[in-house]
PDB file of C-alpha atoms and ligand atoms in Angstrom:
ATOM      1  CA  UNK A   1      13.663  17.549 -30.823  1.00  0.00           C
ATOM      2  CA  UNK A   2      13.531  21.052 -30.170  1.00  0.00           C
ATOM      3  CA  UNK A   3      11.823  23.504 -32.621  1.00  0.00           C
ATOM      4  CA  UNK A   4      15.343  25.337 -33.497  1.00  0.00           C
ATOM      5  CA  UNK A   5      17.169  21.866 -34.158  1.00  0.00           C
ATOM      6  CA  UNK A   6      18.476  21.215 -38.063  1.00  0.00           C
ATOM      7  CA  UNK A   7      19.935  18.293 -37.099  1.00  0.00           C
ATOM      8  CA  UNK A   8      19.328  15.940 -34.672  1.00  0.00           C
ATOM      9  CA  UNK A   9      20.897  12.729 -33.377  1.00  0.00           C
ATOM     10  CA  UNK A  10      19.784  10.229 -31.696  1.00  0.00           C
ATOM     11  CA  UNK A  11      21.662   7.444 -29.329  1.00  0.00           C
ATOM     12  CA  UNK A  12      23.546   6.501 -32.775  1.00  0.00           C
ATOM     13  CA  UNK A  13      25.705   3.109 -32.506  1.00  0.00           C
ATOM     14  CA  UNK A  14      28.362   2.275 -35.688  1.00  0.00           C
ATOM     15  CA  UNK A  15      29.632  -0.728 -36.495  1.00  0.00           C
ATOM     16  CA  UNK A  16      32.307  -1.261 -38.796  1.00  0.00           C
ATOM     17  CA  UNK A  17      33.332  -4.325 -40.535  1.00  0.00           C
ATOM     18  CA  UNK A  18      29.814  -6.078 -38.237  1.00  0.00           C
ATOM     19  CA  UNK A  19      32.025  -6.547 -35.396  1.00  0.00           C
ATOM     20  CA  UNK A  20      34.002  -3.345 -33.800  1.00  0.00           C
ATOM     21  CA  UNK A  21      31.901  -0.758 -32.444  1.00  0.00           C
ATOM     22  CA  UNK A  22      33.363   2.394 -32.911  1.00  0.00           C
ATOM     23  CA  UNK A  23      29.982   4.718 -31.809  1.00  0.00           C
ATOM     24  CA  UNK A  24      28.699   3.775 -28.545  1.00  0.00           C
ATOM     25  CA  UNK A  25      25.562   5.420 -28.211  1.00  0.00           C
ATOM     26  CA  UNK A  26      26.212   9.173 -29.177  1.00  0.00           C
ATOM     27  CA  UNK A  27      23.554  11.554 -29.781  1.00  0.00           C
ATOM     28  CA  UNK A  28      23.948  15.535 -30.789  1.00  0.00           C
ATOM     29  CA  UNK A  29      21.812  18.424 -31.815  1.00  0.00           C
ATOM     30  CA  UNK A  30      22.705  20.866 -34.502  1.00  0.00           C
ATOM     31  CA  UNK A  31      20.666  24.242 -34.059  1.00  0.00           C
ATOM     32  CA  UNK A  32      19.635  26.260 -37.127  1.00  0.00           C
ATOM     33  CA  UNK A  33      22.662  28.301 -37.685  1.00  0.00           C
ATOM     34  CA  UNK A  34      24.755  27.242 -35.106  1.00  0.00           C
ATOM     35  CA  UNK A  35      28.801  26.203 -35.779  1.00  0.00           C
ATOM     36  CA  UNK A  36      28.623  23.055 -33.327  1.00  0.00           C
ATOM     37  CA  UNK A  37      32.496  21.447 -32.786  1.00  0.00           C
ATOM     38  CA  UNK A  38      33.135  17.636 -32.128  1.00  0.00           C
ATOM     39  CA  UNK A  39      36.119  17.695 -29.918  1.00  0.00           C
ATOM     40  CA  UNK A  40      38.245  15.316 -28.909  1.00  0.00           C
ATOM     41  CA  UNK A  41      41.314  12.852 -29.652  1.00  0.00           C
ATOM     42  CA  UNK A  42      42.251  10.757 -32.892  1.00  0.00           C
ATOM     43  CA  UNK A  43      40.191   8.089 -33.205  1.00  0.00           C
ATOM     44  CA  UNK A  44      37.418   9.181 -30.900  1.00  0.00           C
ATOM     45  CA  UNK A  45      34.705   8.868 -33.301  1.00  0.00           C
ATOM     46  CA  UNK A  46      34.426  12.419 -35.062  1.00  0.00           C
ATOM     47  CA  UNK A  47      35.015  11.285 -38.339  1.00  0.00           C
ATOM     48  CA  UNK A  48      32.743   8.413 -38.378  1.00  0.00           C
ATOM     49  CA  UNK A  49      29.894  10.729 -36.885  1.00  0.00           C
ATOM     50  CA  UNK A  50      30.159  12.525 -39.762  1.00  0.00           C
ATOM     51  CA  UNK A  51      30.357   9.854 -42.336  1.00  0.00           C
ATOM     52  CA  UNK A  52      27.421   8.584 -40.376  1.00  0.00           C
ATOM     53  CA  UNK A  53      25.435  11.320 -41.278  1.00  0.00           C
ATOM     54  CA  UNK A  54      26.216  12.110 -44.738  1.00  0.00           C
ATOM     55  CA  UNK A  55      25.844   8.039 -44.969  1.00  0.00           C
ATOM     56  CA  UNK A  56      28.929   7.254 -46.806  1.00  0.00           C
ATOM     57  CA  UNK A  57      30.048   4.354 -43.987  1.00  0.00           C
ATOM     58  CA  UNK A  58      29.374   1.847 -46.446  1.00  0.00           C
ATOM     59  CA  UNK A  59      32.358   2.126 -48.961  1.00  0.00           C
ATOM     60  CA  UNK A  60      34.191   1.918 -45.506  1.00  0.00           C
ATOM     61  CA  UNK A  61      32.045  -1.294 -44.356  1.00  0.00           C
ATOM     62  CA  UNK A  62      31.066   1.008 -41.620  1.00  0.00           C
ATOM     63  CA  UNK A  63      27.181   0.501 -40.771  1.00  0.00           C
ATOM     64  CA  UNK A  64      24.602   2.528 -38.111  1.00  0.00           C
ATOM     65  CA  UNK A  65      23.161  -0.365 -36.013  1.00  0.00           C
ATOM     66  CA  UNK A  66      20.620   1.763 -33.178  1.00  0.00           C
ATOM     67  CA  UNK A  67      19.516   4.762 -33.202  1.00  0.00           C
ATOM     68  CA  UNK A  68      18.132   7.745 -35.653  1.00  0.00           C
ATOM     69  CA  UNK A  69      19.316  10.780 -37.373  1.00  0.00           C
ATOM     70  CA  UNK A  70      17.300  13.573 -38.513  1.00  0.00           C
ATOM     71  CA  UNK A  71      17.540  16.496 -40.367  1.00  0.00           C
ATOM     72  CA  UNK A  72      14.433  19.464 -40.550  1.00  0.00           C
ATOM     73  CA  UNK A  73      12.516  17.152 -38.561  1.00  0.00           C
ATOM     74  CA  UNK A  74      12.732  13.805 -40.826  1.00  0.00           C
ATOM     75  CA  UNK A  75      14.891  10.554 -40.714  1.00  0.00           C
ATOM     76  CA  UNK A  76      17.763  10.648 -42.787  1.00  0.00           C
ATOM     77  CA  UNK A  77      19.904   7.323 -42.384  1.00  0.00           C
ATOM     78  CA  UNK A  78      18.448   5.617 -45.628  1.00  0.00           C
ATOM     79  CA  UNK A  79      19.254   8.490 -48.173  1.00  0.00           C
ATOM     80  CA  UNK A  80      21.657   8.366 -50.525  1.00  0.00           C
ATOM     81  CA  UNK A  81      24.938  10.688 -50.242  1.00  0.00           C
ATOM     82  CA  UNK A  82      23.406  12.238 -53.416  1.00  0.00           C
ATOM     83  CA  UNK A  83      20.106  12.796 -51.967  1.00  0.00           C
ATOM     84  CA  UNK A  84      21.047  14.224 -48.460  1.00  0.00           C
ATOM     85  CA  UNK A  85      23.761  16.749 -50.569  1.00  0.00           C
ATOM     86  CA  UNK A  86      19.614  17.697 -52.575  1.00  0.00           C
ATOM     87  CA  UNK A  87      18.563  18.203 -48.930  1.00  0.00           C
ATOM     88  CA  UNK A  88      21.425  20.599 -48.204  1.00  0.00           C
ATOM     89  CA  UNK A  89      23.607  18.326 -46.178  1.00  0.00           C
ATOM     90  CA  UNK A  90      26.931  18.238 -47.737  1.00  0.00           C
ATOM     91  CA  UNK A  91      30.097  17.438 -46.327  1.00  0.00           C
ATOM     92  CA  UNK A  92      33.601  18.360 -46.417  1.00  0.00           C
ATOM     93  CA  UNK A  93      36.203  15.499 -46.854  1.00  0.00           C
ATOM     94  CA  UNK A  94      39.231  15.593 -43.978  1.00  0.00           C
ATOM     95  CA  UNK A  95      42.147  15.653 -45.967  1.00  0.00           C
ATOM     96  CA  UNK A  96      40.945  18.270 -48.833  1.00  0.00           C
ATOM     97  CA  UNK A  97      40.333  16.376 -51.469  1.00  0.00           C
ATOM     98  CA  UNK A  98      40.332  18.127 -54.856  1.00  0.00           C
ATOM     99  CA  UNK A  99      40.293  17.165 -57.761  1.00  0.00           C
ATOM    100  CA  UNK A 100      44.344  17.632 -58.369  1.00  0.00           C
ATOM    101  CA  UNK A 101      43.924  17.505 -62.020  1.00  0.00           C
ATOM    102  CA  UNK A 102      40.970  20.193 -62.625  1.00  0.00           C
ATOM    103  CA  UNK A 103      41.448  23.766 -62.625  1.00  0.00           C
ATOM    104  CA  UNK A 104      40.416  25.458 -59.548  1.00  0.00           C
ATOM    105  CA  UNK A 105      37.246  26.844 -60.905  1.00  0.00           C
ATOM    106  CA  UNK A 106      36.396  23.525 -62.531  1.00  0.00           C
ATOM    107  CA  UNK A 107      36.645  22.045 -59.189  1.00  0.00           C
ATOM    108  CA  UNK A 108      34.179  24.463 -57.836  1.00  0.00           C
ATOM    109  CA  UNK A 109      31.705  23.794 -60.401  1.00  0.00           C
ATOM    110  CA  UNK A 110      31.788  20.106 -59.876  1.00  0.00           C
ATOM    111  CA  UNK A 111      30.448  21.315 -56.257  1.00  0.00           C
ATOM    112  CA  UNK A 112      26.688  21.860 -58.231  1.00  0.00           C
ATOM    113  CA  UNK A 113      26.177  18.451 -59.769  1.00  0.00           C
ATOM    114  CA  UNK A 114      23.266  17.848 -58.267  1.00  0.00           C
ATOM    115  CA  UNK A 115      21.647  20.784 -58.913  1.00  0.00           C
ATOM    116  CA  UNK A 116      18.777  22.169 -60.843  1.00  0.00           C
ATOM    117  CA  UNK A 117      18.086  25.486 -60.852  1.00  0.00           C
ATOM    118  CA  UNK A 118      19.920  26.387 -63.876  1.00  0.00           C
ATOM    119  CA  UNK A 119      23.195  28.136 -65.251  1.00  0.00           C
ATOM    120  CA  UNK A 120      22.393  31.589 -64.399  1.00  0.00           C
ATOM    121  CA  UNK A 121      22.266  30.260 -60.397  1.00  0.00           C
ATOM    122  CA  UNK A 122      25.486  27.981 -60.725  1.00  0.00           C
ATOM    123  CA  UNK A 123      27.182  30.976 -62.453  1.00  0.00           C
ATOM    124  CA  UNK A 124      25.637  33.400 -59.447  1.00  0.00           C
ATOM    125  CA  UNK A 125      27.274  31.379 -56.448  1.00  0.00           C
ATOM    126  CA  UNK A 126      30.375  30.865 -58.449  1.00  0.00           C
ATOM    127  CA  UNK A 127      30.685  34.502 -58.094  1.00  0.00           C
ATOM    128  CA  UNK A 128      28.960  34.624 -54.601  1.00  0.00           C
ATOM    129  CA  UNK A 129      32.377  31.971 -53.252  1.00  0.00           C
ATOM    130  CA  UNK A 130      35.116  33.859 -55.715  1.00  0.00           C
ATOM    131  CA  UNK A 131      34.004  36.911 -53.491  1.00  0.00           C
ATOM    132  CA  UNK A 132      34.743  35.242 -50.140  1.00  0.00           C
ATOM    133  CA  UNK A 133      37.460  33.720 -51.542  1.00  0.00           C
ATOM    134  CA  UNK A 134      39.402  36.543 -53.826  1.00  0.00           C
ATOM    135  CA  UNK A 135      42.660  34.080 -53.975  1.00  0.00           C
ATOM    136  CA  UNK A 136      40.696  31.478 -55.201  1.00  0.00           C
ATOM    137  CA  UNK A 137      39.139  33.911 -58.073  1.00  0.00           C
ATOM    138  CA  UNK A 138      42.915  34.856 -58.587  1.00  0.00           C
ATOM    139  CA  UNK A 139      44.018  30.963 -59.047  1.00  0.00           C
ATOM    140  CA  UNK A 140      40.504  30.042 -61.292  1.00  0.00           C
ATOM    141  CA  UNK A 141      42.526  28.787 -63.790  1.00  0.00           C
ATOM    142  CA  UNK A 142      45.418  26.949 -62.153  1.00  0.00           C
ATOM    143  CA  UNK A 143      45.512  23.021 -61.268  1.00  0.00           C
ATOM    144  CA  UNK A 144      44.102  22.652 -57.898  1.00  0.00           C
ATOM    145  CA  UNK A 145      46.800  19.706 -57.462  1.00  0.00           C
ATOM    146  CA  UNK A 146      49.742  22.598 -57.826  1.00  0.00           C
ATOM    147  CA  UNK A 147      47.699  25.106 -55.268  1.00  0.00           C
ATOM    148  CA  UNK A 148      48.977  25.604 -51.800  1.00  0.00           C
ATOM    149  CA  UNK A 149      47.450  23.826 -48.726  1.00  0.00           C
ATOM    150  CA  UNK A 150      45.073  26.292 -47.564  1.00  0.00           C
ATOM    151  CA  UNK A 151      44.105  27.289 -50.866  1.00  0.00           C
ATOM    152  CA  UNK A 152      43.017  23.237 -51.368  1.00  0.00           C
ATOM    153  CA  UNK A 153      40.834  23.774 -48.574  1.00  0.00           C
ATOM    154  CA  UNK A 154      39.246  27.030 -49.359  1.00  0.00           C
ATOM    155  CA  UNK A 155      38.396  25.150 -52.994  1.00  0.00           C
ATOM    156  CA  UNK A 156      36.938  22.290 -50.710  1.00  0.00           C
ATOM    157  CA  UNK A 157      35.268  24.674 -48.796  1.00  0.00           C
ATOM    158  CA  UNK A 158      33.807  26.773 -51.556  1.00  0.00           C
ATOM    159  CA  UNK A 159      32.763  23.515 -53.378  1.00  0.00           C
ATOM    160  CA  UNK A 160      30.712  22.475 -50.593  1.00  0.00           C
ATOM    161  CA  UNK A 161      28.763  26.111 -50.951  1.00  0.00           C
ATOM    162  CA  UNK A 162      28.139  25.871 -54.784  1.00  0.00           C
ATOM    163  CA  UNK A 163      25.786  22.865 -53.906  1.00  0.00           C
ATOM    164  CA  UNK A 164      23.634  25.529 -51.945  1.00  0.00           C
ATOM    165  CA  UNK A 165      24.322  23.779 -48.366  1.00  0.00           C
ATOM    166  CA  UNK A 166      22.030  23.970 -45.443  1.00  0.00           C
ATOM    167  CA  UNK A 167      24.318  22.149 -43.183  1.00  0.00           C
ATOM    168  CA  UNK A 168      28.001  21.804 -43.976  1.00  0.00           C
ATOM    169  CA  UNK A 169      30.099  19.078 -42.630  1.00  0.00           C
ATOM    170  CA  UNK A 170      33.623  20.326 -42.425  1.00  0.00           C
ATOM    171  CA  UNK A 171      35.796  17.367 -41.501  1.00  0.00           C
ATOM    172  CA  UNK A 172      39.223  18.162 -39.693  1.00  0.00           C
ATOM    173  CA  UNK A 173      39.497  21.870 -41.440  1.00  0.00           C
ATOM    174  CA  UNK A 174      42.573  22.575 -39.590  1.00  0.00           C
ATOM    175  CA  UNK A 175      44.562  19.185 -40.454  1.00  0.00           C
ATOM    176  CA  UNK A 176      48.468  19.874 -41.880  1.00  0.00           C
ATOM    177  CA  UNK A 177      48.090  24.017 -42.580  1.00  0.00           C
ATOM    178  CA  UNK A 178      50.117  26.252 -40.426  1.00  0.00           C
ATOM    179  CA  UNK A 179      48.287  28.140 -37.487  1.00  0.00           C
ATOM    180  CA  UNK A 180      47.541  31.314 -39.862  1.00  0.00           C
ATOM    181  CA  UNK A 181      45.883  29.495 -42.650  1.00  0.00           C
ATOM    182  CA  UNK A 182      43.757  27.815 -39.982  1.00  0.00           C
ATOM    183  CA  UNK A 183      42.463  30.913 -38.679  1.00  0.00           C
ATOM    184  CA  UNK A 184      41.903  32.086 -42.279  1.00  0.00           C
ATOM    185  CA  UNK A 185      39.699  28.863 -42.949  1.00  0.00           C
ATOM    186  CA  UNK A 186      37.399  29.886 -39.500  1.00  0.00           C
ATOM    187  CA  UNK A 187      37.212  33.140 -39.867  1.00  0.00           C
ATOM    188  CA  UNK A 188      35.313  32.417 -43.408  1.00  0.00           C
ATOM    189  CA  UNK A 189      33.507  29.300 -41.266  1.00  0.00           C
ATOM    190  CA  UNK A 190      32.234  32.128 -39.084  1.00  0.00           C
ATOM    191  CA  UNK A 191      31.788  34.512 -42.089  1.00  0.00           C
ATOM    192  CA  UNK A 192      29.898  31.999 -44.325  1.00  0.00           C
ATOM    193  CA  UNK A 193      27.438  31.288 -41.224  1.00  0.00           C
ATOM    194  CA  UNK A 194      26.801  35.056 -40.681  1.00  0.00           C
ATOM    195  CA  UNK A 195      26.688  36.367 -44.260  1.00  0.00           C
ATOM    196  CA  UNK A 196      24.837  33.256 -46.132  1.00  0.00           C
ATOM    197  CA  UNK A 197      23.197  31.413 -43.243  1.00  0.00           C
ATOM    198  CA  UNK A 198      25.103  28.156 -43.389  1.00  0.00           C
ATOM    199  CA  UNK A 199      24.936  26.110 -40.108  1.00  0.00           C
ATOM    200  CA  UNK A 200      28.644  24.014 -39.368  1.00  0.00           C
ATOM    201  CA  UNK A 201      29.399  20.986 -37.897  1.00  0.00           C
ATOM    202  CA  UNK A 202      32.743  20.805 -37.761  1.00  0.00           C
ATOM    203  CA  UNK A 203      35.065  17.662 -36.388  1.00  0.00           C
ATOM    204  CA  UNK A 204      38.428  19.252 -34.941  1.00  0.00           C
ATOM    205  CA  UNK A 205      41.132  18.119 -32.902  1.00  0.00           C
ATOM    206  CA  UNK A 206      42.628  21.416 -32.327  1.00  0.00           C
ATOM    207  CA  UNK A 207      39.788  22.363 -30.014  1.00  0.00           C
ATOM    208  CA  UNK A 208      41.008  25.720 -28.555  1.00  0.00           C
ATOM    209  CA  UNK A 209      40.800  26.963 -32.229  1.00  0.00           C
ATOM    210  CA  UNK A 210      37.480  25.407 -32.690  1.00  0.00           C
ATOM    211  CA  UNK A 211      35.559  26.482 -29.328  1.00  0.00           C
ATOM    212  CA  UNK A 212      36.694  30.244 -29.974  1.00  0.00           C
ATOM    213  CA  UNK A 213      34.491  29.964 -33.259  1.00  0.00           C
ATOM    214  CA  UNK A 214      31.747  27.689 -31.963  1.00  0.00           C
ATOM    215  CA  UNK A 215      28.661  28.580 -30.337  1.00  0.00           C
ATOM    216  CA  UNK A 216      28.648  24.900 -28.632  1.00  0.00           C
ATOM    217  CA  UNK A 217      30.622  21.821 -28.505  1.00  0.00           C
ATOM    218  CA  UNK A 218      30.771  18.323 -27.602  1.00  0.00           C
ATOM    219  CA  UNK A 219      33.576  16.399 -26.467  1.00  0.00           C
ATOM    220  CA  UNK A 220      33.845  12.831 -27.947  1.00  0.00           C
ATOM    221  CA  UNK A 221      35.625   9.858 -26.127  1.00  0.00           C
ATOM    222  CA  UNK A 222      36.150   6.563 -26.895  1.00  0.00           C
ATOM    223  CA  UNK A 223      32.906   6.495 -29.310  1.00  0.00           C
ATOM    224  CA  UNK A 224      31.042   8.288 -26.277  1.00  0.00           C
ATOM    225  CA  UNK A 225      29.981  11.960 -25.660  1.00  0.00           C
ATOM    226  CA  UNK A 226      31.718  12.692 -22.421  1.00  0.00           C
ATOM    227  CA  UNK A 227      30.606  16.822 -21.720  1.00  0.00           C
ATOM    228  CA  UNK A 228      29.004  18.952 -24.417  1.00  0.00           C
ATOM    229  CA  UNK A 229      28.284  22.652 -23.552  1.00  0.00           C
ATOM    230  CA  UNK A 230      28.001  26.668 -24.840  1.00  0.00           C
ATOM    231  CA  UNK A 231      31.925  26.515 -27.152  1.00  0.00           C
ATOM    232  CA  UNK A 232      32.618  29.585 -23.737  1.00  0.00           C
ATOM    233  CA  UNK A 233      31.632  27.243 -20.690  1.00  0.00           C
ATOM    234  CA  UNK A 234      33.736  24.499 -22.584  1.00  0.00           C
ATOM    235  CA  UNK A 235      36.527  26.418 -22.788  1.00  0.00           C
ATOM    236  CA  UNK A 236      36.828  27.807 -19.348  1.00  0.00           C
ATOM    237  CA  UNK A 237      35.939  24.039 -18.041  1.00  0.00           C
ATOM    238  CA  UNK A 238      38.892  23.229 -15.686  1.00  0.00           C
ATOM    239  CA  UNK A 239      38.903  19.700 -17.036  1.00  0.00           C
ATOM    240  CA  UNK A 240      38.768  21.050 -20.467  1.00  0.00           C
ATOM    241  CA  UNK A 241      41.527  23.285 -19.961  1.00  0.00           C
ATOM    242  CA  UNK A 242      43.850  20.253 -18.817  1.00  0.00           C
ATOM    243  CA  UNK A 243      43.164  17.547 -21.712  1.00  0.00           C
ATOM    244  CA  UNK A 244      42.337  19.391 -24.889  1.00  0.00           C
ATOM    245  CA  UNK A 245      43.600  22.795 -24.745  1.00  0.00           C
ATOM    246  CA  UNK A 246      47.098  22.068 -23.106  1.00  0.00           C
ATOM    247  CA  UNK A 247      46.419  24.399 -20.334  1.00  0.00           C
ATOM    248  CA  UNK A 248      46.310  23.739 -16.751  1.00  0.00           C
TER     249      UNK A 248
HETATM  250  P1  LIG B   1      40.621  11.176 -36.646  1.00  0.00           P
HETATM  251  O1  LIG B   1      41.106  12.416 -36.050  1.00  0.00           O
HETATM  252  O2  LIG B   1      41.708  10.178 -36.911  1.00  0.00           O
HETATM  253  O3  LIG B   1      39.721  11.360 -37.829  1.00  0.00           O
HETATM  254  P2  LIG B   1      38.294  10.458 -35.236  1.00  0.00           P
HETATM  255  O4  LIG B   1      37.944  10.958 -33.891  1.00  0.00           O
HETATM  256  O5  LIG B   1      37.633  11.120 -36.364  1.00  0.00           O
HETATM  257  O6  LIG B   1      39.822  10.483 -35.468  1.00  0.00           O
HETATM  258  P3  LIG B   1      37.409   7.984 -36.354  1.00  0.00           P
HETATM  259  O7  LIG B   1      38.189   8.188 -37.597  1.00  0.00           O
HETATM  260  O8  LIG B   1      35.948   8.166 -36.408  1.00  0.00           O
HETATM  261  O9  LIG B   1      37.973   8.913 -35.210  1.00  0.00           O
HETATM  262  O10 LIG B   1      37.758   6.564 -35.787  1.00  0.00           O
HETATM  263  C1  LIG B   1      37.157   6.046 -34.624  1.00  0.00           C
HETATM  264  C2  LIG B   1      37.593   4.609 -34.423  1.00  0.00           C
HETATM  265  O11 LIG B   1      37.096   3.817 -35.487  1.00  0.00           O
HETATM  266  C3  LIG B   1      39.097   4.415 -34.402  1.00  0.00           C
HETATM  267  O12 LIG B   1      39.398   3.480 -33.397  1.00  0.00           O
HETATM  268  C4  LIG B   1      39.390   3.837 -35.767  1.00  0.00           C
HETATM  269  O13 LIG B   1      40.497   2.985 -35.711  1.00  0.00           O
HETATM  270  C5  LIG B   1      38.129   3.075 -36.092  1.00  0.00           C
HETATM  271  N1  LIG B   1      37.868   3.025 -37.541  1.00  0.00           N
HETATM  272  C6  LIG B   1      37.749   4.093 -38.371  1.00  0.00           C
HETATM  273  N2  LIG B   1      37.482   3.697 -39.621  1.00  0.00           N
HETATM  274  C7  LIG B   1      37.455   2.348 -39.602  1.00  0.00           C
HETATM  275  C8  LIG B   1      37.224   1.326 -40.590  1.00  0.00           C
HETATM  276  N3  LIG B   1      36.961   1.651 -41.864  1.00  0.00           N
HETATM  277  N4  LIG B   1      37.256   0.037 -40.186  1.00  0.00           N
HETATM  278  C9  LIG B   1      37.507  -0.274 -38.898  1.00  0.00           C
HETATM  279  N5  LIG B   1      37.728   0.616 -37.931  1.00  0.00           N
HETATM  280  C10 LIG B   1      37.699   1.916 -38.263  1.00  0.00           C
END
C-alpha cells in the first residue's frame, strides 16, 4: 500500500450464489483525491467491484471469497453498509435511485442518516450541494419521481455528499441521460473533487467520457483487470482506442 492510497484492493475474488465466480482476482488502488474509472463492457465486473466494497453483495447472494479491501490503511470487508457510509465510503446506486415519492430536498436529507454532528451541519451541506446544484435548489420542493433524468442523478449525487463522503462510489453515472446531461454530471464529478476534496471511483461504460475526467483507469474483463494506466496513456492506447472508444 502506498502512503497516498485511500483505498486499496487486494487480489479480490466474488462469488455469487457459492458457485459462479464473477471477480477473478482483481485488485485496484484509489489515491487520495484521485477520480479512478473502471472501464470496460456489461457484465465485466464493475458493478460487483463496487458492491464489493461498499459490502452490499449479500442481499444479491454475492460473497468476497480471497482477498482484502482496505480503506485509510484498515480492512474493510466485515463492516456494515452503515458503518463504511460513518467511514466516508458511500456509494452511488446505478440506476438513480430516489426516493420517487419524497420531495427533492427530502431526498437529500435522507443522504445524512447516519450522521451526528448536528442540525446546524446537515442544514450547512444542504446549502453547500443546493449551491453546486442551483436546479436542484430550484426543484427542493417537487417529487423527485416527477424530476427529469439528470436531475434524479444530481439528487443521487448530492445525497451521497450530505453524508460527508470521503470516497464516493458513483455507479454507471452516465446510464440512459443524453450526452449533455452526462457531461453536466462530470463536470460537477470533477468540480466536487477539486472544490470539497472528494476522491471518485466511478464504474462507466462510456469510457471516452470517463478517461477525459479521470486521472487513472482500469480496464475490467471478464472479472479480470486487463491494462490500468494514467486516464491520458489509456486513452491514446492503440488497443484502447479500438475496443472501448470506437476509434481505430
Ligand atoms: P453492468 O454494466 O451491467 O453493470 P458490470 O461490468 O458492472 O456490468 P456486473 O454487473 O458486475 O458487471 O456483472 C458481472 C457478472 O456477474 C455478469 O456476468 C453478471 O451476469 C453476473 N452477476 C451480476 N449479479 C449477479 C447475481 N446477483 N447473481 C449471479 N450473477 C450475477
Amino acid at each position: 500500500t502506498t502512503e497516498n492510497s485511500m483505498l486499496s484492493i487486494k487480489n479480490i475474488e466474488v462469488i455469487y450464489d457459492h458457485v459462479i465466480l464473477v471477480l477473478k482476482g482483481i485488485s485496484l488502488e484509489v489515491p487520495n483525491g484521485g477520480v479512478v474509472a473502471l472501464l470496460g463492457a456489461n457484465g465485466a465486473g464493475k458493478t460487483t467491484t463496487i458492491k464489493s466494497i461498499s459490502n452490499i453483495l449479500k442481499t444479491e447472494r454475492g460473497e468476497v471469497t480471497k482477498g482484502s479491501i482496505e480503506f485509510e490503511g484498515e480492512r474493510v470487508e466485515n463492516l456494515s453498509p452503515n458503518d463504511l457510509v460513518k467511514r466516508g465510503v458511500v456509494q452511488v446506486m446505478e440506476g438513480r435511485h430516489c426516493f420517487g415519492h419524497l420531495t427533492v430536498e427530502e431526498n437529500l436529507l435522507t443522504g445524512a442518516y447516519t450522521r451526528t454532528d448536528g442540525r446546524k451541519a446537515v442544514a450547512d451541506d444542504l446549502e453547500m450541494v443546493y449551491s453546486y446544484f442551483p436546479r436542484l435548489k430550484v426543484r427542493r420542493k417537487s417529487q423527485a419521481g416527477y424530476t427529469s433524468g439528470g436531475e434524479q442523478q444530481m439528487v443521487a449525487v448530492g445525497r451521497a455528499m450530505m453524508a460527508k463522503p470521503k470516497l464516493i462510489l458513483l455507479d454507471e453515472p452516465s446510464m440512459g441521460l443524453a450526452p449533455q446531461l452526462v457531461e453536466e454530471i462530470f463536470e460537477i464529478v470533477q468540480t466536487l473533487n477539486q472544490k470539497e476534496g472528494v476522491t471518485f471511483l466511478l464504474a462507466e461504460q462510456n469510457a471516452a467520457i470517463a478517461l477525459r475526467y479521470a486521472t487513472y483507469g482500469y480496464i475490467l474483463e471478464n472479472g479480470r483487470v486487463v491494462m490500468d494506466g494514467a486516464a491520458s496513456h489509456l486513452a491514446s492506447n492503440e488497443d484502447v482506442k479500438e475496443f472501448y472508444l470506437g476509434l481505430s
